[in-house]
């Protein structure tokens, strides 16, 4: 008789357990969808951060190229202004410097201006070198263009 009572007492426990499990059957699905959504949002934020970092590196590289081109243009103007044969210095008002066909300077152009003034019988020269480097489709306004400008000013006297 005690065996029969034990068997009958276990039946209500099993029914209660199965009812509780039946009430919780959809909770794992909801938690899974929540976790997937959070992971998707984190991944998309990480992708945006990486794209922004990539764009900043491109701007930095092209800015460095433009600065080097502007410095080279200013050096070229100084070499024309003060030639090695010690001939008279001439200052052209504006000119374009032909950028050499070097790998670091492709897509760059340099505009030079030179202003001369006489102060207390001393010739003063101000050379402005403006470099513009660009990549992509800058002729059409389709948003696929990267253009960077750098300007260098040099003052000299004779």
PDB file of C-alpha atoms in Angstrom:
ATOM      1  CA  UNK A   1       0.000   0.000   0.000  1.00  0.00           C
ATOM      2  CA  UNK A   2       2.736   2.419   0.672  1.00  0.00           C
ATOM      3  CA  UNK A   3       4.044   1.809  -2.872  1.00  0.00           C
ATOM      4  CA  UNK A   4       0.656   2.720  -4.349  1.00  0.00           C
ATOM      5  CA  UNK A   5       0.522   5.942  -2.377  1.00  0.00           C
ATOM      6  CA  UNK A   6       3.900   6.979  -3.592  1.00  0.00           C
ATOM      7  CA  UNK A   7       2.899   6.410  -7.194  1.00  0.00           C
ATOM      8  CA  UNK A   8      -0.272   8.512  -6.806  1.00  0.00           C
ATOM      9  CA  UNK A   9       1.589  11.324  -5.061  1.00  0.00           C
ATOM     10  CA  UNK A  10       4.095  11.648  -7.958  1.00  0.00           C
ATOM     11  CA  UNK A  11       1.426  12.095 -10.607  1.00  0.00           C
ATOM     12  CA  UNK A  12       0.306  15.570  -9.457  1.00  0.00           C
ATOM     13  CA  UNK A  13       3.942  16.724  -9.268  1.00  0.00           C
ATOM     14  CA  UNK A  14       4.557  15.662 -12.858  1.00  0.00           C
ATOM     15  CA  UNK A  15       1.405  17.431 -14.069  1.00  0.00           C
ATOM     16  CA  UNK A  16       2.436  20.647 -12.296  1.00  0.00           C
ATOM     17  CA  UNK A  17       5.937  20.460 -13.768  1.00  0.00           C
ATOM     18  CA  UNK A  18       4.644  19.906 -17.280  1.00  0.00           C
ATOM     19  CA  UNK A  19       2.254  22.878 -16.900  1.00  0.00           C
ATOM     20  CA  UNK A  20       5.120  25.155 -15.836  1.00  0.00           C
ATOM     21  CA  UNK A  21       7.220  23.986 -18.788  1.00  0.00           C
ATOM     22  CA  UNK A  22       4.316  24.570 -21.142  1.00  0.00           C
ATOM     23  CA  UNK A  23       4.001  28.160 -19.891  1.00  0.00           C
ATOM     24  CA  UNK A  24       7.725  28.803 -20.595  1.00  0.00           C
ATOM     25  CA  UNK A  25       7.993  27.290 -24.073  1.00  0.00           C
ATOM     26  CA  UNK A  26       8.251  30.636 -26.021  1.00  0.00           C
ATOM     27  CA  UNK A  27      10.626  32.481 -23.672  1.00  0.00           C
ATOM     28  CA  UNK A  28      13.816  31.000 -25.175  1.00  0.00           C
ATOM     29  CA  UNK A  29      12.741  32.207 -28.613  1.00  0.00           C
ATOM     30  CA  UNK A  30      12.177  35.756 -27.342  1.00  0.00           C
ATOM     31  CA  UNK A  31      15.536  35.797 -25.572  1.00  0.00           C
ATOM     32  CA  UNK A  32      17.255  34.458 -28.696  1.00  0.00           C
ATOM     33  CA  UNK A  33      15.713  37.157 -30.902  1.00  0.00           C
ATOM     34  CA  UNK A  34      16.745  39.825 -28.386  1.00  0.00           C
ATOM     35  CA  UNK A  35      20.353  38.585 -28.314  1.00  0.00           C
ATOM     36  CA  UNK A  36      20.523  38.444 -32.131  1.00  0.00           C
ATOM     37  CA  UNK A  37      19.137  41.984 -32.389  1.00  0.00           C
ATOM     38  CA  UNK A  38      21.658  43.352 -29.885  1.00  0.00           C
ATOM     39  CA  UNK A  39      24.530  41.597 -31.684  1.00  0.00           C
ATOM     40  CA  UNK A  40      23.347  43.012 -35.039  1.00  0.00           C
ATOM     41  CA  UNK A  41      23.260  46.553 -33.639  1.00  0.00           C
ATOM     42  CA  UNK A  42      26.740  46.180 -32.171  1.00  0.00           C
ATOM     43  CA  UNK A  43      28.108  44.827 -35.461  1.00  0.00           C
ATOM     44  CA  UNK A  44      26.590  47.673 -37.484  1.00  0.00           C
ATOM     45  CA  UNK A  45      28.047  50.251 -35.072  1.00  0.00           C
ATOM     46  CA  UNK A  46      31.475  48.631 -35.386  1.00  0.00           C
ATOM     47  CA  UNK A  47      31.256  48.703 -39.190  1.00  0.00           C
ATOM     48  CA  UNK A  48      30.432  52.437 -39.092  1.00  0.00           C
ATOM     49  CA  UNK A  49      33.395  53.118 -36.803  1.00  0.00           C
ATOM     50  CA  UNK A  50      35.742  51.226 -39.139  1.00  0.00           C
ATOM     51  CA  UNK A  51      34.437  53.092 -42.207  1.00  0.00           C
ATOM     52  CA  UNK A  52      34.981  56.447 -40.471  1.00  0.00           C
ATOM     53  CA  UNK A  53      38.510  55.442 -39.476  1.00  0.00           C
ATOM     54  CA  UNK A  54      39.247  54.399 -43.067  1.00  0.00           C
ATOM     55  CA  UNK A  55      38.030  57.767 -44.365  1.00  0.00           C
ATOM     56  CA  UNK A  56      40.187  59.621 -41.829  1.00  0.00           C
ATOM     57  CA  UNK A  57      43.267  57.680 -42.927  1.00  0.00           C
ATOM     58  CA  UNK A  58      42.544  58.559 -46.574  1.00  0.00           C
ATOM     59  CA  UNK A  59      42.206  62.249 -45.689  1.00  0.00           C
ATOM     60  CA  UNK A  60      45.461  62.145 -43.748  1.00  0.00           C
ATOM     61  CA  UNK A  61      47.354  60.476 -46.616  1.00  0.00           C
ATOM     62  CA  UNK A  62      46.028  62.873 -49.258  1.00  0.00           C
ATOM     63  CA  UNK A  63      46.640  65.846 -46.949  1.00  0.00           C
ATOM     64  CA  UNK A  64      50.258  64.774 -46.523  1.00  0.00           C
ATOM     65  CA  UNK A  65      50.616  64.437 -50.300  1.00  0.00           C
ATOM     66  CA  UNK A  66      49.183  67.924 -50.803  1.00  0.00           C
ATOM     67  CA  UNK A  67      51.523  69.392 -48.179  1.00  0.00           C
ATOM     68  CA  UNK A  68      54.538  67.729 -49.809  1.00  0.00           C
ATOM     69  CA  UNK A  69      53.450  69.041 -53.222  1.00  0.00           C
ATOM     70  CA  UNK A  70      52.995  72.570 -51.815  1.00  0.00           C
ATOM     71  CA  UNK A  71      56.448  72.446 -50.195  1.00  0.00           C
ATOM     72  CA  UNK A  72      57.990  71.194 -53.438  1.00  0.00           C
ATOM     73  CA  UNK A  73      56.286  73.974 -55.385  1.00  0.00           C
ATOM     74  CA  UNK A  74      57.612  76.591 -52.964  1.00  0.00           C
ATOM     75  CA  UNK A  75      61.112  75.108 -53.272  1.00  0.00           C
ATOM     76  CA  UNK A  76      60.851  75.244 -57.056  1.00  0.00           C
ATOM     77  CA  UNK A  77      59.754  78.896 -56.940  1.00  0.00           C
ATOM     78  CA  UNK A  78      62.671  79.755 -54.652  1.00  0.00           C
ATOM     79  CA  UNK A  79      65.068  78.021 -57.040  1.00  0.00           C
ATOM     80  CA  UNK A  80      63.680  80.131 -59.919  1.00  0.00           C
ATOM     81  CA  UNK A  81      63.778  83.297 -57.813  1.00  0.00           C
ATOM     82  CA  UNK A  82      67.378  82.782 -56.680  1.00  0.00           C
ATOM     83  CA  UNK A  83      69.157  80.771 -59.423  1.00  0.00           C
ATOM     84  CA  UNK A  84      72.559  79.197 -58.759  1.00  0.00           C
ATOM     85  CA  UNK A  85      74.299  81.408 -61.337  1.00  0.00           C
ATOM     86  CA  UNK A  86      73.469  84.462 -59.130  1.00  0.00           C
ATOM     87  CA  UNK A  87      71.569  86.204 -61.912  1.00  0.00           C
ATOM     88  CA  UNK A  88      68.908  88.798 -61.100  1.00  0.00           C
ATOM     89  CA  UNK A  89      65.855  87.521 -59.257  1.00  0.00           C
ATOM     90  CA  UNK A  90      62.552  87.732 -61.075  1.00  0.00           C
ATOM     91  CA  UNK A  91      59.224  87.208 -59.411  1.00  0.00           C
ATOM     92  CA  UNK A  92      56.382  86.065 -61.653  1.00  0.00           C
ATOM     93  CA  UNK A  93      52.996  87.135 -60.292  1.00  0.00           C
ATOM     94  CA  UNK A  94      51.285  83.774 -60.754  1.00  0.00           C
ATOM     95  CA  UNK A  95      52.289  80.498 -62.300  1.00  0.00           C
ATOM     96  CA  UNK A  96      51.517  76.823 -62.172  1.00  0.00           C
ATOM     97  CA  UNK A  97      54.198  74.399 -61.146  1.00  0.00           C
ATOM     98  CA  UNK A  98      54.346  71.248 -63.191  1.00  0.00           C
ATOM     99  CA  UNK A  99      54.141  68.436 -60.703  1.00  0.00           C
ATOM    100  CA  UNK A 100      56.647  65.680 -61.520  1.00  0.00           C
ATOM    101  CA  UNK A 101      55.262  62.361 -62.641  1.00  0.00           C
ATOM    102  CA  UNK A 102      56.085  60.638 -59.363  1.00  0.00           C
ATOM    103  CA  UNK A 103      53.894  58.045 -57.605  1.00  0.00           C
ATOM    104  CA  UNK A 104      53.332  60.260 -54.563  1.00  0.00           C
ATOM    105  CA  UNK A 105      52.247  63.299 -56.578  1.00  0.00           C
ATOM    106  CA  UNK A 106      49.699  61.823 -58.993  1.00  0.00           C
ATOM    107  CA  UNK A 107      46.414  63.699 -58.914  1.00  0.00           C
ATOM    108  CA  UNK A 108      48.072  66.875 -57.560  1.00  0.00           C
ATOM    109  CA  UNK A 109      48.467  70.347 -59.043  1.00  0.00           C
ATOM    110  CA  UNK A 110      50.248  73.366 -57.612  1.00  0.00           C
ATOM    111  CA  UNK A 111      49.531  77.072 -58.154  1.00  0.00           C
ATOM    112  CA  UNK A 112      52.241  79.569 -57.233  1.00  0.00           C
ATOM    113  CA  UNK A 113      52.005  83.292 -56.566  1.00  0.00           C
ATOM    114  CA  UNK A 114      54.917  85.615 -55.930  1.00  0.00           C
ATOM    115  CA  UNK A 115      54.645  89.150 -54.562  1.00  0.00           C
ATOM    116  CA  UNK A 116      57.682  91.413 -54.530  1.00  0.00           C
ATOM    117  CA  UNK A 117      58.057  94.571 -52.487  1.00  0.00           C
ATOM    118  CA  UNK A 118      60.872  96.975 -51.747  1.00  0.00           C
ATOM    119  CA  UNK A 119      61.339  97.878 -48.083  1.00  0.00           C
ATOM    120  CA  UNK A 120      64.288 100.113 -47.098  1.00  0.00           C
ATOM    121  CA  UNK A 121      66.201  99.247 -50.289  1.00  0.00           C
ATOM    122  CA  UNK A 122      65.782  95.513 -49.620  1.00  0.00           C
ATOM    123  CA  UNK A 123      63.716  93.328 -51.943  1.00  0.00           C
ATOM    124  CA  UNK A 124      61.178  91.213 -50.066  1.00  0.00           C
ATOM    125  CA  UNK A 125      59.440  88.281 -51.745  1.00  0.00           C
ATOM    126  CA  UNK A 126      56.419  86.340 -50.579  1.00  0.00           C
ATOM    127  CA  UNK A 127      55.817  83.045 -52.369  1.00  0.00           C
ATOM    128  CA  UNK A 128      52.497  81.286 -51.853  1.00  0.00           C
ATOM    129  CA  UNK A 129      52.248  77.689 -53.000  1.00  0.00           C
ATOM    130  CA  UNK A 130      48.762  76.136 -53.048  1.00  0.00           C
ATOM    131  CA  UNK A 131      48.543  72.420 -53.771  1.00  0.00           C
ATOM    132  CA  UNK A 132      45.341  70.554 -54.576  1.00  0.00           C
ATOM    133  CA  UNK A 133      45.333  66.761 -54.627  1.00  0.00           C
ATOM    134  CA  UNK A 134      42.258  64.814 -55.637  1.00  0.00           C
ATOM    135  CA  UNK A 135      41.098  61.305 -56.314  1.00  0.00           C
ATOM    136  CA  UNK A 136      37.854  59.838 -57.555  1.00  0.00           C
ATOM    137  CA  UNK A 137      35.349  61.372 -59.946  1.00  0.00           C
ATOM    138  CA  UNK A 138      35.732  65.064 -59.088  1.00  0.00           C
ATOM    139  CA  UNK A 139      34.386  66.322 -62.435  1.00  0.00           C
ATOM    140  CA  UNK A 140      30.871  65.074 -61.690  1.00  0.00           C
ATOM    141  CA  UNK A 141      29.128  65.904 -58.437  1.00  0.00           C
ATOM    142  CA  UNK A 142      28.289  62.341 -57.441  1.00  0.00           C
ATOM    143  CA  UNK A 143      29.914  62.284 -54.007  1.00  0.00           C
ATOM    144  CA  UNK A 144      32.769  60.008 -55.105  1.00  0.00           C
ATOM    145  CA  UNK A 145      35.501  62.649 -54.863  1.00  0.00           C
ATOM    146  CA  UNK A 146      38.203  63.318 -52.301  1.00  0.00           C
ATOM    147  CA  UNK A 147      39.898  66.701 -52.730  1.00  0.00           C
ATOM    148  CA  UNK A 148      42.446  68.135 -50.291  1.00  0.00           C
ATOM    149  CA  UNK A 149      44.144  71.567 -50.371  1.00  0.00           C
ATOM    150  CA  UNK A 150      47.261  72.688 -48.544  1.00  0.00           C
ATOM    151  CA  UNK A 151      48.934  76.087 -48.707  1.00  0.00           C
ATOM    152  CA  UNK A 152      52.509  77.065 -47.843  1.00  0.00           C
ATOM    153  CA  UNK A 153      53.890  80.608 -47.683  1.00  0.00           C
ATOM    154  CA  UNK A 154      57.595  81.390 -47.865  1.00  0.00           C
ATOM    155  CA  UNK A 155      59.182  84.794 -47.371  1.00  0.00           C
ATOM    156  CA  UNK A 156      62.644  85.656 -48.669  1.00  0.00           C
ATOM    157  CA  UNK A 157      64.706  88.767 -49.165  1.00  0.00           C
ATOM    158  CA  UNK A 158      67.464  89.731 -51.480  1.00  0.00           C
TER     159      UNK A 158
END
